[in-house]
Coordinates of C-alpha atoms and ligand atoms in Angstrom, one line a residue:
Chain J
X1 CA -10.6 -1.1 -2.3
X2 CA -13.1 -3.9 -3.3
X3 CA -11.0 -7.3 -2.3
X4 CA -13.2 -9.4 -4.2
X5 CA -11.6 -11.9 -5.4
X6 CA -11.5 -12.4 -9.1
X7 CA -12.5 -15.7 -8.9
X8 CA -15.3 -15.9 -7.5
X9 CA -18.3 -16.6 -9.9
X10 CA -20.8 -13.7 -8.2
X11 CA -19.1 -11.2 -9.2
X12 CA -20.1 -11.7 -12.3
X13 CA -23.7 -10.4 -12.2
X14 CA -23.7 -7.1 -10.9
X15 CA -20.1 -7.1 -12.5
X16 CA -23.1 -6.6 -15.9
X17 CA -25.2 -4.7 -14.2
X18 CA -23.0 -1.7 -12.7
X19 CA -21.5 -2.0 -15.7
X20 CA -25.4 -0.5 -17.6
X21 CA -24.9 1.6 -13.8
X22 CA -21.7 2.8 -15.0
X23 CA -22.9 3.8 -18.3
X24 CA -26.0 5.7 -17.7
X25 CA -24.2 7.7 -14.8
X26 CA -21.9 8.7 -17.7
X27 CA -24.7 9.6 -20.1
X28 CA -26.2 11.9 -16.9
X29 CA -22.7 13.8 -16.4
X30 CA -22.7 14.7 -20.1
X31 CA -25.7 16.0 -20.0
X32 CA -25.4 18.0 -17.0
X33 CA -24.0 21.3 -19.1
X34 CA -26.7 21.3 -21.0
X35 CA -29.3 21.5 -18.5
X36 CA -27.8 24.2 -15.8
X37 CA -26.3 27.7 -16.0
X38 CA -22.7 28.2 -17.7
X39 CA -21.4 29.1 -13.9
X40 CA -22.8 26.2 -12.9
X41 CA -21.0 24.3 -15.5
X42 CA -17.8 26.1 -14.3
X43 CA -18.3 24.8 -11.1
X44 CA -18.8 21.0 -12.0
X45 CA -15.6 21.5 -14.3
X46 CA -13.9 22.4 -10.7
X47 CA -15.9 19.1 -9.3
X48 CA -13.9 17.1 -12.2
X49 CA -10.8 18.7 -10.9
X50 CA -10.9 19.0 -7.2
X51 CA -12.0 15.0 -8.2
X52 CA -8.4 14.3 -9.7
X53 CA -6.4 16.2 -7.4
X54 CA -8.2 14.4 -4.6
X55 CA -7.9 11.1 -6.3
X56 CA -3.8 12.2 -6.5
X57 CA -3.7 13.1 -2.3
X58 CA -5.7 9.9 -2.1
X59 CA -3.2 7.9 -3.3
X60 CA -0.1 8.3 -1.2
X61 CA -2.5 9.1 2.1
X62 CA -5.1 7.1 1.5
X63 CA -3.8 3.8 -0.4
X64 CA -0.3 4.4 1.2
X65 CA -0.4 5.7 4.6
X66 CA 2.0 8.9 3.7
X67 CA 0.2 12.0 5.4
X68 CA -0.1 15.1 3.2
X69 CA -0.7 17.6 4.4
X70 CA 1.0 20.0 1.8
X71 CA -0.8 19.0 -1.3
X72 CA -1.5 22.9 -2.6
X73 CA 1.7 23.5 -3.6
X74 CA 1.8 20.1 -6.2
X75 CA -1.4 21.7 -7.0
X76 CA 0.4 25.4 -7.6
X77 CA 3.2 24.2 -8.9
X78 CA 1.0 22.7 -11.5
X79 CA -1.5 25.6 -12.3
X80 CA 1.6 27.5 -12.4
X81 CA 3.8 25.2 -15.1
X82 CA 0.8 25.5 -17.5
X83 CA -0.1 29.8 -17.0
X84 CA 4.2 30.1 -17.6
X85 CA 3.8 27.2 -21.1
X86 CA 0.8 29.2 -21.8
X87 CA 1.9 32.9 -21.0
X88 CA 5.6 33.1 -22.4
X89 CA 5.6 30.2 -24.8
X90 CA 2.6 30.0 -26.4
X91 CA 1.8 26.5 -26.0
X92 CA -2.1 25.6 -26.4
X93 CA -3.4 25.5 -23.3
X94 CA -3.8 21.3 -23.9
X95 CA -0.7 20.7 -24.1
X96 CA 0.1 21.9 -20.6
X97 CA -1.4 19.5 -19.3
X98 CA 0.9 16.8 -19.4
X99 CA 4.2 18.2 -19.5
X100 CA 2.4 19.6 -15.9
X101 CA 2.3 16.6 -14.4
X102 CA 5.5 15.3 -15.6
X103 CA 6.7 18.5 -13.3
X104 CA 4.5 17.3 -10.1
X105 CA 5.8 13.6 -10.9
X106 CA 9.8 14.6 -10.7
X107 CA 8.9 16.6 -7.9
X108 CA 6.3 14.5 -6.1
X109 CA 9.3 11.8 -6.2
X110 CA 12.2 14.0 -6.0
X111 CA 10.5 15.0 -2.9
X112 CA 8.6 11.6 -1.8
X113 CA 13.2 10.3 -1.6
X114 CA 13.4 12.5 1.6
X115 CA 10.0 12.4 3.0
X116 CA 11.4 8.5 3.6
X117 CA 13.4 8.9 6.5
X118 CA 9.3 10.3 8.4
X119 CA 6.4 8.9 9.5
X120 CA 2.9 9.9 10.8
X121 CA 3.3 13.2 12.3
X122 CA 6.6 13.8 11.6
X123 CA 6.4 14.0 7.8
X124 CA 2.8 15.2 8.3
X125 CA 5.0 18.6 9.6
X126 CA 7.1 18.1 6.6
X127 CA 5.2 18.5 4.5
X128 CA 3.1 21.2 5.7
X129 CA 6.4 23.4 5.6
X130 CA 5.9 22.8 1.8
X131 CA 2.7 23.8 1.4
X132 CA 2.7 26.9 3.5
X133 CA 5.9 28.3 1.8
X134 CA 4.7 27.8 -1.7
X135 CA 2.7 31.0 -2.1
X136 CA 6.1 32.8 -1.0
X137 CA 8.2 30.8 -2.8
X138 CA 6.0 31.9 -5.8
X139 CA 6.4 36.0 -4.7
X140 CA 10.3 35.2 -5.1
X141 CA 11.7 38.4 -6.8
X142 CA 13.3 36.5 -9.0
X143 CA 10.8 34.4 -10.5
X144 CA 8.7 37.1 -10.9
X145 CA 9.6 37.6 -14.7
X146 CA 7.8 33.7 -15.2
X147 CA 5.2 34.2 -12.6
X148 CA 3.9 37.2 -12.1
X149 CA 4.7 38.1 -8.9
X150 CA 1.8 38.9 -6.3
X151 CA -0.2 39.8 -9.6
X152 CA 0.2 36.2 -11.3
X153 CA -0.7 35.1 -14.8
X154 CA -3.8 35.9 -16.1
X155 CA -4.9 32.8 -18.6
X156 CA -6.6 33.1 -21.7
X157 CA -10.4 30.7 -22.0
X158 CA -9.6 28.7 -25.0
X159 CA -12.4 28.2 -27.6
X160 CA -14.1 25.3 -28.3
X161 CA -12.1 23.1 -31.7
X162 CA -13.7 21.8 -35.0
X163 CA -16.2 25.0 -34.2
X164 CA -18.4 23.0 -31.9
X165 CA -21.8 24.4 -31.2
X166 CA -21.1 25.1 -27.5
X167 CA -19.8 27.4 -25.3
X168 CA -16.4 28.7 -23.7
X169 CA -18.0 26.7 -20.5
X170 CA -19.2 23.6 -21.1
X171 CA -15.9 23.0 -23.8
X172 CA -14.2 23.1 -21.0
X173 CA -16.0 20.5 -19.0
X174 CA -15.6 17.8 -21.5
X175 CA -12.4 19.3 -22.1
X176 CA -12.1 18.7 -18.0
X177 CA -14.2 15.5 -18.2
X178 CA -12.1 13.3 -21.1
X179 CA -8.6 14.3 -18.9
X180 CA -10.4 12.8 -15.8
X181 CA -12.0 9.6 -17.3
X182 CA -8.5 8.5 -18.2
X183 CA -6.8 9.7 -15.3
X184 CA -9.5 7.9 -12.9
X185 CA -9.1 4.5 -14.7
X186 CA -5.2 5.0 -14.9
X187 CA -5.8 5.1 -10.8
X188 CA -8.6 2.4 -10.8
X189 CA -6.2 -0.3 -13.2
X190 CA -3.0 1.3 -11.0
X191 CA -5.4 0.8 -7.8
X192 CA -6.4 -2.8 -8.8
X193 CA -3.6 -4.6 -9.2
X194 CA -0.2 -5.5 -7.9
X195 CA 1.0 -2.1 -7.4
X196 CA -2.7 -1.2 -5.5
X197 CA -1.8 -4.1 -3.1
X198 CA 1.6 -3.1 -2.3
X199 CA 1.0 0.4 -1.3
X200 CA -1.6 -1.1 1.1
X201 CA 0.2 -4.0 2.3
X202 CA 2.8 -1.4 3.2
X203 CA 0.3 1.0 4.9
X204 CA -0.5 -2.2 7.2
X205 CA 2.5 -3.4 8.3
X206 CA 5.6 -2.4 6.4
X207 CA 7.9 -5.0 7.9
X208 CA 5.7 -7.2 6.0
X209 CA 6.0 -5.7 2.9
X210 CA 9.2 -6.2 2.5
X211 CA 9.5 -9.4 3.9
X212 CA 7.4 -10.5 0.8
X213 CA 10.2 -8.7 -2.1
X214 CA 8.1 -4.8 -1.8
X215 CA 10.5 -2.5 -2.5
X216 CA 9.0 -0.1 0.5
X217 CA 11.4 2.7 -0.5
X218 CA 11.1 2.3 -4.1
X219 CA 7.0 2.0 -3.9
X220 CA 6.5 4.8 -1.7
X221 CA 8.9 7.6 -3.4
X222 CA 6.7 6.3 -6.7
X223 CA 3.5 7.2 -4.8
X224 CA 4.7 10.3 -4.1
X225 CA 5.0 11.2 -7.8
X226 CA 2.1 9.6 -9.1
X227 CA 0.4 11.6 -6.6
X228 CA 2.0 14.6 -7.2
X229 CA 1.8 13.9 -10.5
X230 CA -2.2 13.5 -9.8
X231 CA -2.6 16.6 -8.2
X232 CA -0.5 18.7 -10.6
X233 CA -2.9 17.7 -13.6
X234 CA -5.7 18.4 -11.4
X235 CA -3.6 21.9 -10.8
X236 CA -2.7 23.1 -14.9
X237 CA -7.0 21.7 -15.6
X238 CA -7.8 23.6 -12.6
X239 CA -5.8 26.8 -13.5
X240 CA -7.1 26.7 -17.3
X241 CA -10.4 27.1 -15.9
X242 CA -10.1 29.4 -13.5
X243 CA -7.9 31.3 -16.1
X244 CA -6.0 33.1 -14.0
X245 CA -3.1 31.6 -10.4
X246 CA -2.1 34.1 -8.4
X247 CA -0.4 32.5 -5.1
X248 CA -2.7 33.6 -2.4
X249 CA -4.7 30.9 -4.6
X250 CA -2.8 28.3 -2.7
X251 CA -1.8 28.8 0.3
X252 CA -1.6 25.9 3.0
X253 CA -5.8 26.6 3.4
X254 CA -6.0 24.2 -0.2
X255 CA -3.8 22.1 0.7
X256 CA -5.7 21.2 4.4
X257 CA -8.8 21.1 2.2
X258 CA -7.7 18.3 -0.2
X259 CA -7.1 16.5 3.2
X260 CA -11.2 17.6 4.4
X261 CA -12.4 16.1 0.9
X262 CA -10.1 12.4 1.5
X263 CA -11.8 12.2 4.9
X264 CA -14.2 13.1 4.1
X265 CA -15.5 11.3 0.5
X266 CA -13.7 8.3 1.9
X267 CA -9.9 7.3 2.5
X268 CA -8.3 4.3 -0.1
X269 CA -11.5 4.8 -2.1
X270 CA -12.0 5.9 -5.5
X271 CA -14.9 7.1 -6.1
X272 CA -14.3 8.9 -2.5
X273 CA -12.1 11.3 -4.9
X274 CA -15.5 12.5 -7.0
X275 CA -17.3 12.5 -3.0
X276 CA -14.6 14.6 -1.5
X277 CA -14.6 16.6 -4.2
X278 CA -18.5 17.2 -4.6
X279 CA -17.8 18.5 -0.7
X280 CA -15.2 20.8 -1.0
X281 CA -16.5 22.4 -3.8
X282 CA -19.8 23.2 -2.7
X283 CA -20.7 22.9 0.8
X284 CA -18.4 26.5 1.3
X285 CA -21.7 27.9 -1.2
X286 CA -24.2 26.4 0.5
X287 CA -22.6 27.4 3.9
X288 CA -22.2 31.5 2.5
X289 CA -25.9 31.0 1.7
X290 CA -27.0 29.7 5.4
X291 CA -24.2 32.6 7.2
X292 CA -23.4 35.5 5.8
X293 CA -22.1 35.9 9.3
X294 CA -20.4 32.8 10.4
X295 CA -19.4 30.8 7.0
X296 CA -17.3 28.7 8.4
X297 CA -18.6 27.6 11.5
X298 CA -20.8 26.6 8.9
X299 CA -18.6 24.8 6.6
X300 CA -17.2 23.5 9.9
X301 CA -20.7 21.6 11.5
X302 CA -21.1 20.5 8.1
X303 CA -17.6 18.3 8.8
X304 CA -18.6 17.4 12.0
X305 CA -22.1 16.0 10.6
X306 CA -20.3 14.2 7.9
X307 CA -17.6 12.4 10.3
X308 CA -19.8 11.9 12.5
X309 CA -22.6 9.8 10.5
X310 CA -20.4 8.6 7.7
X311 CA -17.1 8.2 10.1
X312 CA -16.0 5.7 7.0
X313 CA -16.5 9.2 5.0
X314 CA -19.3 8.8 2.2
X315 CA -18.2 6.1 0.4
X316 CA -17.7 4.0 3.2
X317 CA -21.5 4.6 3.8
X318 CA -22.6 3.9 0.1
X319 CA -20.9 0.4 0.5
X320 CA -21.8 -0.1 4.0
X321 CA -25.6 0.7 2.1
X322 CA -25.3 -0.7 -0.3
X323 CA -24.1 -4.7 1.1
X324 CA -27.6 -4.3 3.2
X325 CA -29.4 -3.6 0.5
X326 CA -27.8 -6.4 -1.2
X327 CA -28.4 -8.9 1.8
X328 CA -31.8 -7.9 2.5
X329 CA -32.6 -8.7 -1.2
X330 CA -30.0 -11.6 -1.4
X331 CA -32.9 -13.1 1.2
X332 CA -35.8 -11.8 -0.4
X333 CA -34.4 -14.3 -3.8
X334 CA -34.1 -17.6 -1.7
X335 CA -38.2 -17.2 0.3
Chain R
X1 CA 33.3 -15.8 -2.2
X2 CA 35.3 -18.8 -2.2
X3 CA 35.8 -19.2 1.2
X4 CA 32.0 -18.4 1.2
X5 CA 31.1 -21.7 -1.4
X6 CA 33.8 -23.8 1.3
X7 CA 31.7 -22.5 4.4
X8 CA 28.7 -23.3 2.7
X9 CA 29.3 -26.6 1.3
X10 CA 26.1 -28.6 0.3
X11 CA 24.2 -27.0 3.0
X12 CA 21.3 -24.4 1.7
X13 CA 21.7 -22.4 5.3
X14 CA 25.0 -21.6 7.1
X15 CA 25.4 -19.6 10.5
X16 CA 27.9 -18.8 11.9
X17 CA 29.3 -17.5 14.7
X18 CA 26.5 -14.8 14.2
X19 CA 26.6 -12.5 17.7
X20 CA 23.6 -9.6 17.7
X21 CA 23.4 -7.4 20.5
X22 CA 21.4 -4.2 21.7
X23 CA 23.1 -2.4 23.9
X24 CA 24.6 -4.2 26.7
X25 CA 22.0 -7.4 25.8
X26 CA 23.6 -10.3 24.9
X27 CA 20.5 -11.5 22.3
X28 CA 23.1 -14.0 19.4
X29 CA 26.7 -15.2 21.2
X30 CA 28.7 -16.9 18.3
X31 CA 26.0 -18.9 17.1
X32 CA 26.6 -21.1 14.2
X33 CA 24.7 -24.9 12.6
X34 CA 24.0 -25.6 9.0
X35 CA 20.6 -27.0 7.3
X36 CA 21.0 -29.2 4.8
X37 CA 18.2 -29.0 1.8
X38 CA 15.0 -30.8 2.4
X39 CA 16.1 -30.3 6.5
X40 CA 13.7 -30.0 8.7
X41 CA 15.3 -27.8 11.7
X42 CA 14.0 -27.3 14.9
X43 CA 15.2 -23.8 17.3
X44 CA 14.0 -24.4 20.9
X45 CA 15.0 -22.4 23.7
X46 CA 13.2 -20.4 26.9
X47 CA 11.6 -17.3 26.9
X48 CA 14.4 -14.6 25.4
X49 CA 16.7 -17.3 24.4
X50 CA 17.0 -15.0 20.9
X51 CA 15.6 -17.5 17.9
X52 CA 12.9 -14.4 16.5
X53 CA 16.4 -11.8 16.9
X54 CA 17.5 -14.8 14.5
X55 CA 15.0 -15.1 12.4
X56 CA 15.0 -11.1 12.4
X57 CA 18.6 -11.6 10.9
X58 CA 18.1 -14.2 8.4
X59 CA 15.4 -11.4 7.1
X60 CA 17.5 -9.0 7.5
X61 CA 15.6 -6.9 9.9
X62 CA 18.4 -6.6 12.4
X63 CA 22.0 -6.6 12.2
X64 CA 24.6 -8.6 12.6
X65 CA 28.2 -7.8 15.1
X66 CA 29.9 -10.5 14.8
X67 CA 29.6 -13.9 12.0
X68 CA 28.3 -14.6 8.8
X69 CA 25.2 -15.7 7.0
X70 CA 25.5 -17.4 3.6
X71 CA 22.1 -19.1 2.1
X72 CA 22.7 -21.4 -1.2
X73 CA 26.5 -20.0 -1.0
X74 CA 25.4 -16.2 -1.1
X75 CA 26.8 -14.2 2.1
X76 CA 23.5 -12.7 3.6
X77 CA 24.5 -8.9 3.4
X78 CA 25.1 -9.0 0.0
X79 CA 21.4 -9.4 0.2
X80 CA 19.0 -6.1 0.6
X81 CA 16.1 -6.5 2.5
X82 CA 13.7 -6.4 0.0
X83 CA 15.7 -8.9 -2.2
X84 CA 15.4 -12.1 1.1
X85 CA 11.7 -13.5 -0.6
X86 CA 13.7 -13.4 -4.7
X87 CA 16.1 -15.8 -2.7
X88 CA 14.0 -18.1 -1.3
X89 CA 13.6 -17.2 1.8
X90 CA 9.8 -16.8 3.6
X91 CA 8.8 -16.1 6.6
X92 CA 6.0 -16.0 9.5
X93 CA 6.1 -13.7 12.1
X94 CA 5.6 -14.6 16.3
X95 CA 2.9 -12.0 16.3
X96 CA 1.5 -11.4 13.3
X97 CA 2.3 -9.2 10.7
X98 CA -0.9 -9.6 8.2
X99 CA -2.1 -6.7 6.2
X100 CA -5.6 -7.0 8.8
X101 CA -7.5 -4.5 5.9
X102 CA -6.2 -7.1 3.3
X103 CA -8.8 -9.8 2.5
X104 CA -7.8 -13.5 2.6
X105 CA -6.6 -13.5 -0.5
X106 CA -4.9 -10.8 -1.5
X107 CA -3.0 -11.3 1.5
X108 CA -1.5 -14.4 -0.5
X109 CA -1.2 -12.9 -4.0
X110 CA 1.0 -10.4 -2.2
X111 CA 3.6 -13.0 -1.2
X112 CA 3.2 -13.5 -5.0
X113 CA 5.1 -10.4 -5.0
X114 CA 8.4 -10.7 -5.4
X115 CA 8.0 -14.2 -8.5
X116 CA 5.7 -11.9 -9.8
X117 CA 7.5 -8.2 -12.1
X118 CA 4.3 -6.0 -13.5
X119 CA 5.5 -2.1 -12.4
X120 CA 3.7 0.9 -12.1
X121 CA 3.1 2.1 -15.9
X122 CA 1.9 -1.1 -17.2
X123 CA -0.3 -1.7 -14.5
X124 CA -1.8 1.6 -14.7
X125 CA -2.0 0.6 -18.5
X126 CA -3.4 -2.3 -17.4
X127 CA -1.7 -5.0 -20.3
X128 CA -2.3 -7.4 -21.1
X129 CA 0.8 -9.1 -19.8
X130 CA -0.4 -7.4 -16.4
X131 CA -4.2 -9.3 -17.1
X132 CA -1.5 -12.9 -17.4
X133 CA 0.7 -12.5 -14.1
X134 CA -2.5 -11.3 -12.5
X135 CA -4.7 -14.5 -13.1
X136 CA -1.8 -16.7 -12.7
X137 CA -1.1 -15.2 -9.4
X138 CA -5.0 -15.8 -8.4
X139 CA -5.1 -19.2 -9.8
X140 CA -1.7 -19.8 -7.0
X141 CA -3.3 -18.3 -4.4
X142 CA -6.8 -20.4 -5.0
X143 CA -4.3 -23.7 -5.0
X144 CA -3.0 -22.0 -1.8
X145 CA -6.1 -21.1 -0.2
X146 CA -7.5 -24.7 -0.8
X147 CA -3.6 -26.1 0.3
X148 CA -4.9 -24.5 4.4
X149 CA -8.7 -24.9 4.1
X150 CA -9.0 -21.1 4.0
X151 CA -11.6 -21.4 1.3
X152 CA -14.4 -19.9 2.8
X153 CA -12.9 -17.2 3.8
X154 CA -11.3 -16.6 0.6
X155 CA -12.9 -12.4 0.1
X156 CA -12.4 -11.7 4.3
X157 CA -10.5 -9.9 6.0
X158 CA -8.5 -10.7 7.8
X159 CA -8.5 -8.2 10.4
X160 CA -12.5 -10.2 10.8
X161 CA -10.9 -13.7 11.3
X162 CA -10.2 -16.1 14.1
X163 CA -6.5 -16.2 15.7
X164 CA -5.5 -19.4 14.2
X165 CA -6.8 -18.7 11.2
X166 CA -5.0 -15.9 10.8
X167 CA -2.0 -18.2 11.1
X168 CA -3.2 -20.2 8.8
X169 CA -3.1 -16.9 6.1
X170 CA 0.9 -16.6 7.0
X171 CA 1.8 -19.4 6.6
X172 CA -0.5 -19.8 3.3
X173 CA 1.5 -16.1 2.4
X174 CA 4.6 -16.9 2.8
X175 CA 4.4 -20.5 0.7
X176 CA 3.1 -17.7 -2.0
X177 CA 6.1 -16.8 -2.3
X178 CA 7.5 -19.9 -3.3
X179 CA 10.3 -20.4 -0.3
X180 CA 13.5 -22.4 -0.9
X181 CA 13.7 -22.1 4.0
X182 CA 10.7 -21.5 4.8
X183 CA 11.2 -19.9 8.8
X184 CA 8.3 -20.6 11.2
X185 CA 8.7 -18.8 14.7
X186 CA 6.2 -20.6 17.0
X187 CA 3.3 -21.1 14.4
X188 CA 1.5 -23.7 17.1
X189 CA 1.1 -20.8 19.9
X190 CA -2.3 -20.1 20.7
X191 CA -3.9 -23.7 18.6
X192 CA -5.3 -26.1 19.8
X193 CA -4.6 -29.3 20.3
X194 CA -6.0 -31.0 17.3
X195 CA -5.5 -28.0 15.4
X196 CA -1.4 -29.2 16.9
X197 CA -1.5 -31.9 15.5
X198 CA -2.7 -30.9 12.0
X199 CA 0.6 -28.6 12.0
X200 CA 2.7 -30.9 12.3
X201 CA 1.1 -33.3 9.1
X202 CA 1.1 -29.7 7.3
X203 CA 4.5 -29.2 7.8
X204 CA 5.7 -32.5 6.9
X205 CA 4.0 -32.0 3.8
X206 CA 5.2 -28.3 3.1
X207 CA 9.0 -30.5 3.1
X208 CA 7.4 -33.9 1.5
X209 CA 4.6 -32.3 -1.5
X210 CA 6.6 -29.2 -2.4
X211 CA 10.2 -29.6 -1.3
X212 CA 10.9 -26.7 0.7
X213 CA 13.4 -27.1 4.1
X214 CA 12.1 -25.6 6.9
X215 CA 13.3 -23.6 10.4
X216 CA 10.9 -24.2 13.3
X217 CA 11.3 -21.9 16.1
X218 CA 8.1 -23.8 18.3
X219 CA 7.8 -24.0 22.3
X220 CA 5.4 -27.3 21.8
X221 CA 8.2 -29.8 22.4
X222 CA 6.1 -32.5 21.2
X223 CA 5.4 -31.2 18.2
X224 CA 9.1 -29.8 17.7
X225 CA 10.4 -33.1 18.2
X226 CA 8.4 -35.3 16.4
X227 CA 8.6 -33.8 13.2
X228 CA 11.7 -31.9 13.9
X229 CA 15.2 -34.0 11.4
X230 CA 17.0 -32.1 13.7
X231 CA 17.1 -29.4 16.5
X232 CA 19.1 -26.2 17.7
X233 CA 18.9 -25.3 21.6
X234 CA 19.6 -22.0 22.7
X235 CA 19.7 -20.2 25.6
X236 CA 20.9 -17.0 27.1
X237 CA 22.2 -16.1 23.1
X238 CA 24.7 -18.8 22.7
X239 CA 24.3 -22.4 21.4
X240 CA 23.8 -24.7 23.9
X241 CA 23.1 -28.3 22.1
X242 CA 22.7 -29.6 18.7
X243 CA 21.3 -33.6 17.1
X244 CA 18.9 -35.2 16.2
X245 CA 15.4 -34.6 18.3
X246 CA 16.2 -37.5 21.3
X247 CA 19.7 -35.8 21.7
X248 CA 19.4 -33.5 22.6
X249 CA 15.8 -33.7 24.3
X250 CA 18.3 -35.7 27.2
X251 CA 21.0 -32.8 26.8
X252 CA 21.5 -31.8 30.3
X253 CA 22.3 -28.8 29.3
X254 CA 18.5 -28.3 27.9
X255 CA 17.1 -29.9 30.9
X256 CA 18.7 -27.6 32.7
X257 CA 17.9 -24.6 31.0
X258 CA 13.9 -25.5 30.4
X259 CA 14.1 -26.7 34.6
X260 CA 15.6 -23.4 35.7
X261 CA 12.9 -21.1 34.1
X262 CA 10.5 -23.6 34.8
X263 CA 9.0 -24.3 31.3
Ligands
ATP401 N1 15.2 -4.8 18.7 C1 15.3 -5.6 20.3 N2 15.6 -4.7 21.0 C2 15.9 -4.6 21.9 N3 16.2 -5.8 22.6 C3 15.2 -7.1 21.9 C4 15.3 -6.4 20.7 N4 15.1 -7.8 19.7 C5 15.3 -8.2 21.2 N5 15.7 -8.1 21.8 C6 16.3 -8.8 23.0 O1 17.0 -9.7 22.7 C7 16.5 -11.3 23.5 C8 16.5 -12.4 22.4 O2 15.0 -11.6 22.2 P1 14.0 -13.2 21.6 O3 13.0 -11.8 20.3 O4 15.0 -13.2 19.9 O5 13.6 -13.9 21.6 P2 12.9 -15.1 21.6 O6 14.0 -16.6 21.7 O7 12.5 -15.8 20.9 O8 11.6 -15.1 22.8 P3 10.7 -16.1 22.8 O9 10.4 -17.5 23.0 O10 9.7 -15.4 24.0 O11 9.8 -15.5 21.6 C9 15.8 -10.6 24.8 O12 16.2 -10.2 24.9 C10 15.2 -9.6 23.5 O13 14.7 -8.7 24.9
MG402 MG1 10.5 -15.4 20.2

């Protein structure tokens, strides 16, 4: 979180250059699908999907200090809501995304209520229980009509609309990108003002937060709901991109991977969600290329390396480096 | 309700026979006193006398087993913990309770929480009224930061600042909530001689310029005695004296309590 005061005149100048940099970056991101293969485009789509999920988890764990070892469950709920809506009711794919988000908002809020009594490791255990039980719930016999049981549900890949001259993978990328941009904009707005400050205050010093008028219980359960909503939206987008949902793709390992993502990317950082998403999407592949025999050992080495070299996450490391560059150039400018 | 009105009379805060025990320990034992609007009241007593316990009751952090606390005609029991700031009771903490990872400015901004209303949806959409509210809060926070001489540190993380500065940040944060009653728990602790002197002036300003009633817990006797209109002395959870600073200072039980503790 950048604590820069809106009153300082200094923030105006970097604000402008930052805006230009953002515009250039956005252009590059839009050009990407034309520069790489379809498979890589699909992988980039998954980076966007994970980035949304990680932003959600970061709101809860990074900003508000409530640890979750079970966010894979909300991702699964989002994915299944999308798949079932398309499979059973023929709902168009784009309309399933907001529904998945709302269902997860409610699910997260409701789970957050009893979780209010739990803190630290106990909350970790409760969310772990949620994450670890989700695949089995999805296989539950009496839900099989909806969930397709162990077989899961196959989804059709959407065609680009309005006769756009791009292929399906490219379209999915832009569709996901548009939603990711909206979600990040909303998240940034949420976190930079009164609500974001309160979430951090609860994490830093809950007693003082409440003494200043923050309704801790309400904010914590809403944080849970919003967090689950983000992850659910990601789940729906992921299901559409992968064209398939099955219980075992949403095992506890997915939840742990999300946690890895926010820690590596940077806790309580919005860009951190993107860095974390790049890590969890590509590092397993790289590890696999390095050693077919022990890819997870290589993954572990990467993880330890990142944590060792960037103890405050990639976002933190970039922030520190950037501050150093700025301070350096400032000094040169004065001489 | 009628009874409530009667006890509070024209006092802002009425503490009436309040008792708190933790297991076998009696932290407060039937303590009663009133504070009139605009007063600076001192609360003294040796270590463990129950001063912070009383503050924690006023913040609704602790439950009291007996007695009543009435603030501005309203029983505190009817006010949930997170509404205490809204009704007008602000406080600082004996052992700093700042939001460590946030800047000075943001800490003070958080003090405005109870005076602002925008919620999750309007923040996410950054509606014009959110922008307006945020700007007004930022202005007020900047004024308080200046009032407490914290301008140079406004954008620094509070955890990077020296103890004395952090204490001023807590005070700024408490003032940001526009309290009618301000509870200060040992604000002079850890300050040097000049800083204590400046603090005395500041407390006078808070009452004089901002019109805020103050309840001051302090071991620093010359500070309490010089700023307070009245002083209440506790020992082992019981009120042993109440009156003007001069009266309380000479009260035999007070003298005894402090000598007995070698303080
Ligand atoms: N949460 C608690 N649980 C158990 N005992 C407590 C608790 N809070 C306070 N006490 C006890 O109540 C008594 C009064 O403590 P309190 O902190 O109110 O004293 P104080 O007057 O503020 O002292 P000091 O000047 O040292 O700050 C002490 O015996 C203390 O140990
Ligand atoms: Mg105390």
